[in-house]
């Protein structure tokens, strides 16, 4: 009796959960601070030194005793000059009636408790040049220079106390993603090596006999009949780079079982995760899913698995989600995503399903892609088909403070130009779609242009 093959569409949320359930952070490594931007710090970093390490001047001016400036303007004797990088002790103390000229960042000399900013002082005519240090010259005591302080200086003013940015023993940077300013904070406490989850090395392998590669020198060979250019590998590698991963270019492989097997074995030796495109739908030459299934059953490793899925989304319905043992030593399981071949589909599948898994490998908390609320600026119509549509849209700020969504162009899965113009995927549930003015949620993956003010 002829049987029927039923395709079961799996809701996106279930596929995301399934994908995330197998993901574990990569083991922590110690790397140079300057290589750590975007990596996830494995634990809070506690500073062992005060920042700043000593009390210093926030302004160029004169270090004074605040009490001496009561009844300003007053004249003080200048007994030294202190620049940044000089020990305060080398210049001596500020005694009653005295001041030391001081530059921003120089240590506060003993006796001083306030800074008179240079703009509110005047050199006193007839007084000598400022003496360096407090010693006198060779031929007896020269006349000391004097300065007029125009305003009352209150105690503590323009002084940056030791530890006023970060006291020793406090958390300097909490566990989590390292931002550019965090790199500065870590440098300020001398943390030149940090413990992070490494940037996942993500292999990208495109498959298809029709694909033509760009030459290494950037030149483009002429296309023979039936051929197209391989755009997926370039788009995917660029996307991975944008998202802070380390792409590994595994090249293009043809539609044969041998080529796909060799490519995937190399990928499992060299990468922490693998993305392939093409060869996962119902075509005669779709070998990726065949090879992944064979590799998983040959491995026999605990947890190795291959899920051939029809995700209830459009585009990007076909997906193979697999976990295979790493080629080298160790029993680590590598996520291998067999993404669909159509250029838009592969990027949508990455954004909605693969990216959250790669983020867990990088040390982030497991979570589906975050969404932002927006309002449709035009009709975003569709037909009911049992699937959630992920429409390529462009979100922009509206005068009312909301994000507005417009179609980014043609919505077919080969129309990469619309993906390029889009900064978000509008989630349009099964049904007739949305009318202008209706609210929606969107997965934002690009930047939103600021509101134009006319
Ligand atoms: P497949 O999933 O292999 O059947 O491919 C689906 C569609 O995507 C076909 O039209 C392919 O020619 C196209 N395609 C597959 N791989 C790529 C690629 N790397 N770059 C551009 N188009 C591709
Ligand atoms: Mg193909």
XYZ file of C-alpha atoms and ligand atoms in Angstrom:
478
model
C 0.000 0.000 0.000
C 1.553 3.298 -0.984
C 2.187 5.382 2.100
C 2.164 9.131 2.448
C 5.033 11.233 3.653
C 3.688 13.944 5.902
C 5.732 17.020 6.533
C 5.386 18.189 10.096
C 6.051 21.892 10.496
C 7.766 22.663 13.793
C 7.018 26.072 15.356
C 10.018 28.414 15.428
C 9.958 28.705 19.225
C 10.265 24.913 19.565
C 13.199 24.806 17.147
C 14.912 27.632 19.045
C 14.418 25.741 22.313
C 15.725 22.507 20.822
C 18.788 24.287 19.419
C 19.551 26.094 22.684
C 19.077 22.978 24.813
C 22.296 21.440 23.482
C 24.451 24.570 23.662
C 27.226 24.994 26.260
C 29.726 27.841 26.693
C 33.240 27.180 25.379
C 35.815 26.531 28.148
C 37.401 29.670 29.598
C 40.772 30.832 28.274
C 43.144 33.630 29.305
C 43.794 36.165 26.553
C 45.410 39.556 26.129
C 43.149 42.429 27.089
C 43.481 44.078 23.681
C 42.077 40.952 22.015
C 39.101 40.729 24.392
C 36.636 43.327 23.060
C 33.205 41.682 22.736
C 34.273 38.478 24.497
C 32.352 37.454 27.604
C 34.333 37.893 30.805
C 33.997 34.628 32.751
C 33.904 36.175 36.247
C 33.803 39.582 37.941
C 37.207 41.278 37.892
C 38.156 42.920 41.200
C 40.739 45.713 41.198
C 43.683 45.430 43.565
C 44.736 49.065 43.296
C 42.993 52.394 43.784
C 42.093 54.278 40.601
C 43.375 56.945 40.551
C 46.312 55.610 42.602
C 46.906 58.962 44.388
C 45.092 62.243 44.980
C 45.771 64.527 42.026
C 44.746 67.793 40.471
C 41.793 67.913 38.077
C 42.921 71.298 36.702
C 45.992 73.331 35.784
C 46.522 75.969 38.486
C 47.955 76.366 41.963
C 47.793 73.945 44.884
C 46.939 76.050 47.923
C 45.785 75.861 51.526
C 42.090 76.704 51.259
C 42.216 78.647 54.546
C 44.827 81.003 53.027
C 42.354 82.145 50.363
C 39.709 83.494 52.710
C 39.248 87.159 51.863
C 40.500 86.593 48.266
C 42.043 88.122 46.273
C 45.203 87.099 48.181
C 48.863 86.865 47.237
C 50.804 83.667 47.866
C 54.467 82.773 47.476
C 55.064 80.183 44.717
C 57.497 77.614 46.101
C 57.577 75.045 43.285
C 56.087 73.522 40.149
C 54.536 70.037 39.871
C 53.889 68.354 36.532
C 52.120 65.020 35.910
C 54.376 62.039 36.537
C 56.414 63.785 39.261
C 56.440 62.572 42.876
C 54.922 65.192 45.191
C 57.712 64.676 47.732
C 60.318 65.935 45.205
C 58.781 69.418 45.392
C 58.044 69.622 49.095
C 55.089 70.921 51.052
C 52.819 73.946 50.762
C 53.283 75.970 53.932
C 51.062 78.815 55.186
C 51.034 81.676 52.673
C 52.492 79.458 49.961
C 51.325 77.779 46.721
C 52.775 75.230 44.298
C 52.013 75.588 40.622
C 50.374 72.331 39.524
C 49.346 70.662 36.263
C 46.361 68.369 35.630
C 47.153 64.857 36.858
C 50.032 65.905 39.139
C 49.913 64.627 42.744
C 48.575 66.970 45.434
C 51.552 68.212 47.477
C 51.580 67.885 51.253
C 49.830 70.747 53.010
C 47.606 71.696 50.038
C 43.863 70.988 50.152
C 42.490 72.850 47.147
C 43.317 73.991 43.624
C 43.019 77.559 42.339
C 42.465 77.248 38.578
C 45.057 79.122 36.528
C 42.368 81.170 34.710
C 41.483 82.801 38.071
C 45.023 83.751 39.063
C 47.457 86.504 38.091
C 51.250 86.580 38.212
C 52.351 89.372 40.519
C 54.418 91.951 38.596
C 58.042 92.216 39.714
C 58.135 88.789 41.264
C 60.880 86.398 39.979
C 60.556 83.284 37.833
C 58.992 80.273 39.587
C 61.689 78.350 41.482
C 61.905 74.619 40.746
C 61.675 72.782 44.035
C 62.069 74.776 47.205
C 65.851 75.265 47.176
C 67.311 78.672 46.652
C 69.769 79.649 43.894
C 73.590 79.674 44.161
C 74.113 83.361 45.096
C 71.837 83.566 48.147
C 68.040 83.440 48.281
C 66.495 84.935 45.109
C 63.161 86.632 45.386
C 60.402 83.999 45.151
C 57.658 84.519 42.504
C 54.233 85.389 43.815
C 50.756 84.677 42.492
C 47.459 86.468 43.088
C 44.559 84.102 43.767
C 41.377 85.876 42.706
C 38.697 83.667 44.287
C 38.182 81.844 47.555
C 39.196 78.189 47.160
C 37.114 75.757 49.172
C 38.732 72.660 50.666
C 38.850 69.675 48.296
C 37.956 71.621 45.178
C 39.440 70.252 41.895
C 41.114 67.411 43.781
C 40.520 63.859 42.525
C 40.818 61.607 45.580
C 42.697 58.288 45.421
C 40.189 55.533 44.527
C 37.514 58.064 43.510
C 36.984 56.219 40.204
C 37.446 52.715 41.613
C 38.619 51.830 45.127
C 40.874 48.778 45.563
C 38.753 45.688 46.298
C 35.722 46.826 44.289
C 34.359 45.026 41.204
C 35.957 46.821 38.277
C 34.090 44.987 35.499
C 31.324 42.443 36.143
C 31.155 39.097 34.303
C 29.608 39.609 30.876
C 30.403 41.068 27.475
C 33.430 43.372 27.398
C 32.634 46.823 26.008
C 35.228 49.304 24.728
C 35.175 51.334 27.964
C 35.524 48.091 29.965
C 38.826 47.552 28.148
C 39.890 50.943 29.520
C 38.718 50.125 33.065
C 40.598 46.802 32.985
C 43.725 48.571 31.745
C 43.357 51.138 34.563
C 43.759 48.366 37.161
C 46.568 46.629 35.277
C 44.485 43.623 34.129
C 46.473 43.007 30.926
C 45.322 39.373 30.699
C 41.672 38.423 31.208
C 39.687 35.174 31.560
C 36.995 34.967 28.894
C 34.982 32.527 26.870
C 36.812 32.518 23.548
C 35.304 33.854 20.352
C 33.760 30.763 18.717
C 35.513 29.726 15.492
C 32.598 29.233 13.124
C 33.165 27.331 9.894
C 31.275 28.381 6.764
C 30.918 25.846 3.957
C 28.708 26.482 0.948
C 27.507 23.621 -1.201
C 26.314 23.473 -4.794
C 27.639 22.389 -8.209
C 26.300 25.635 -9.660
C 28.464 27.880 -7.474
C 31.410 29.864 -8.799
C 33.938 31.370 -6.384
C 35.555 34.762 -6.587
C 39.291 34.365 -7.194
C 41.633 35.109 -4.258
C 42.707 38.324 -6.012
C 39.054 39.472 -6.111
C 38.571 38.873 -9.817
C 35.344 37.208 -10.957
C 35.537 34.363 -13.496
C 32.933 34.470 -16.287
C 29.840 32.398 -15.567
C 29.204 29.303 -17.684
C 25.595 28.381 -18.489
C 23.772 27.250 -15.339
C 26.299 28.749 -12.953
C 25.740 31.456 -10.318
C 28.113 33.207 -7.968
C 28.557 32.015 -4.392
C 27.155 34.903 -2.365
C 26.264 32.948 0.785
C 29.816 32.340 1.925
C 30.733 36.001 1.695
C 27.524 37.197 3.362
C 27.797 34.611 6.138
C 31.456 35.315 6.878
C 30.746 39.057 7.008
C 27.747 38.477 9.288
C 29.799 36.315 11.661
C 32.494 38.969 11.778
C 29.897 41.652 12.584
C 28.559 39.502 15.418
C 31.997 39.041 16.998
C 32.721 35.458 15.978
C 35.821 34.088 14.262
C 34.738 32.873 10.821
C 36.644 29.979 9.235
C 36.286 29.871 5.451
C 35.775 26.233 4.470
C 35.201 27.039 0.806
C 32.646 25.722 -1.666
C 32.033 22.007 -2.054
C 30.249 20.281 -4.916
C 27.101 18.201 -4.678
C 28.729 14.812 -4.089
C 28.689 12.742 -0.950
C 32.503 12.522 -0.948
C 33.041 16.277 -1.188
C 30.475 17.072 1.502
C 31.895 14.361 3.802
C 35.465 15.615 3.417
C 34.379 19.223 4.006
C 32.409 18.406 7.139
C 35.202 16.251 8.614
C 37.630 19.117 8.175
C 35.074 21.467 9.746
C 34.710 19.257 12.819
C 38.481 19.250 13.320
C 38.956 23.009 12.986
C 35.826 24.710 14.314
C 33.678 25.218 17.414
C 30.518 25.425 15.285
C 29.727 24.937 11.605
C 27.297 26.575 9.188
C 26.681 25.009 5.814
C 24.349 26.380 3.167
C 22.386 24.439 0.578
C 21.725 20.758 0.174
C 19.115 20.413 2.916
C 15.866 20.482 0.950
C 14.173 17.761 -1.008
C 16.331 17.847 -4.150
C 18.049 14.884 -5.755
C 21.533 16.201 -4.941
C 20.938 17.487 -1.421
C 23.745 15.592 0.310
C 24.316 17.687 3.427
C 21.566 16.051 5.452
C 22.554 12.587 4.192
C 26.178 13.077 5.232
C 25.302 14.609 8.617
C 23.080 11.608 9.395
C 25.872 9.184 8.429
C 28.482 11.053 10.477
C 26.194 11.040 13.532
C 25.458 7.310 13.370
C 29.141 6.512 12.712
C 30.182 8.621 15.706
C 27.964 6.809 18.194
C 28.987 9.464 20.713
C 26.559 10.229 23.535
C 24.469 13.217 22.577
C 25.358 13.158 18.863
C 22.141 13.862 17.005
C 20.720 15.036 13.704
C 17.340 16.737 13.439
C 15.955 17.219 9.933
C 13.420 19.944 10.441
C 10.753 21.803 8.560
C 10.523 25.016 10.536
C 7.136 26.736 10.409
C 8.623 29.944 9.023
C 8.922 31.589 5.650
C 11.564 31.946 4.378
C 14.005 29.340 5.737
C 11.767 26.312 6.206
C 14.350 23.506 5.755
C 17.004 23.159 8.451
C 19.258 20.396 9.678
C 20.252 20.890 13.284
C 22.976 18.515 14.385
C 25.493 17.873 17.125
C 28.589 15.954 16.103
C 31.749 15.056 18.032
C 34.763 17.275 17.417
C 37.322 15.628 15.153
C 40.268 15.919 17.547
C 40.701 14.834 21.142
C 37.903 15.434 23.649
C 34.256 14.519 23.533
C 32.985 18.003 22.802
C 29.894 18.112 20.576
C 29.977 20.673 17.787
C 26.748 22.268 16.575
C 26.423 21.942 12.803
C 23.638 23.932 11.162
C 22.612 22.818 7.706
C 21.090 26.120 6.570
C 19.001 26.421 3.409
C 20.721 27.482 0.176
C 18.625 30.447 -0.826
C 20.611 33.550 0.107
C 17.855 35.212 2.154
C 16.837 31.945 3.803
C 20.348 31.182 5.021
C 20.668 34.606 6.662
C 17.183 34.438 8.194
C 17.870 30.962 9.560
C 21.163 32.219 11.007
C 19.498 35.210 12.644
C 16.537 33.319 14.106
C 18.102 29.968 15.062
C 21.891 29.667 14.719
C 22.954 33.012 16.218
C 21.418 32.361 19.679
C 23.351 29.078 19.853
C 26.637 30.694 18.798
C 26.066 33.320 21.491
C 25.775 30.605 24.152
C 29.089 29.116 22.951
C 30.553 32.612 23.383
C 29.356 32.699 27.000
C 26.072 34.621 26.737
C 22.908 33.454 28.500
C 20.693 31.195 26.380
C 17.840 33.220 24.889
C 15.960 33.432 21.602
C 16.659 36.553 19.537
C 15.315 39.630 21.325
C 12.531 41.537 19.591
C 11.534 45.189 19.499
C 7.995 46.576 19.167
C 7.184 48.520 16.011
C 4.186 49.782 14.083
C 3.474 48.939 10.418
C 3.779 52.091 8.287
C 2.110 50.324 5.351
C 0.142 47.124 4.745
C 2.318 44.053 5.302
C 0.000 41.484 3.712
C 0.519 37.721 3.351
C -1.561 34.563 2.785
C -2.360 31.974 5.480
C -0.041 28.939 5.077
C 0.563 27.589 8.580
C 3.837 29.498 8.893
C 5.115 32.586 10.640
C 6.520 34.968 8.050
C 9.748 36.794 8.792
C 9.433 39.807 6.536
C 12.477 41.810 5.589
C 11.640 45.313 6.771
C 13.338 48.576 7.411
C 12.643 50.050 10.836
C 12.985 53.777 11.352
C 12.272 56.135 14.235
C 9.001 58.012 14.028
C 8.259 61.450 15.447
C 6.056 59.840 18.143
C 9.067 57.889 19.452
C 7.959 54.566 18.005
C 9.740 52.398 15.448
C 7.930 52.209 12.132
C 8.252 49.248 9.723
C 8.244 49.348 5.925
C 8.884 46.467 3.559
C 12.538 46.430 2.514
C 11.686 45.190 -0.989
C 10.948 41.920 -2.755
C 10.131 39.172 -0.267
C 11.232 36.128 -2.250
C 14.017 34.045 -0.785
C 16.510 34.775 -3.568
C 16.008 38.549 -3.331
C 19.112 39.356 -1.328
C 18.918 43.068 -2.106
C 15.870 43.400 0.177
C 17.788 41.659 2.961
C 20.611 44.127 2.394
C 18.224 47.088 2.719
C 16.495 45.582 5.771
C 17.571 46.136 9.368
C 14.977 43.816 10.913
C 12.742 40.799 10.409
C 9.101 41.589 11.119
C 7.368 38.642 12.750
C 4.054 38.299 10.922
C 1.927 35.486 12.401
C -0.068 33.097 10.224
C -3.110 34.797 8.672
C -3.683 37.700 6.289
C -0.861 39.839 7.598
C -0.917 43.322 9.007
C -2.569 46.547 7.984
C -0.936 49.939 8.231
C -1.002 51.139 11.837
C -0.993 47.641 13.369
C 1.609 46.744 15.949
C 4.228 44.048 15.441
C 7.388 42.606 16.946
C 10.623 42.502 14.964
C 14.051 40.911 15.281
C 16.431 43.837 14.901
C 19.804 42.966 13.366
C 20.989 46.276 11.938
C 21.230 49.845 13.105
C 18.274 52.226 12.971
C 18.751 55.582 11.269
C 18.220 58.502 13.625
C 15.081 60.571 13.103
C 15.656 63.246 10.476
C 14.907 66.690 11.850
C 13.784 69.180 9.194
P 19.616 24.335 -2.332
O 19.137 24.494 -0.928
O 21.003 23.760 -2.413
O 18.631 23.595 -3.147
O 19.706 25.793 -2.931
C 18.551 26.607 -3.012
C 18.772 27.789 -3.928
O 19.797 28.617 -3.385
C 19.252 27.413 -5.317
O 18.656 28.314 -6.225
C 20.734 27.633 -5.254
O 21.311 27.883 -6.497
C 20.830 28.827 -4.334
N 22.110 28.809 -3.626
C 22.609 27.765 -2.946
N 23.793 28.055 -2.430
C 24.059 29.340 -2.774
C 25.166 30.206 -2.532
N 26.209 29.802 -1.818
N 25.119 31.457 -3.025
C 24.058 31.860 -3.751
N 23.000 31.090 -4.005
C 22.990 29.828 -3.537
Mg 22.088 22.962 -3.838
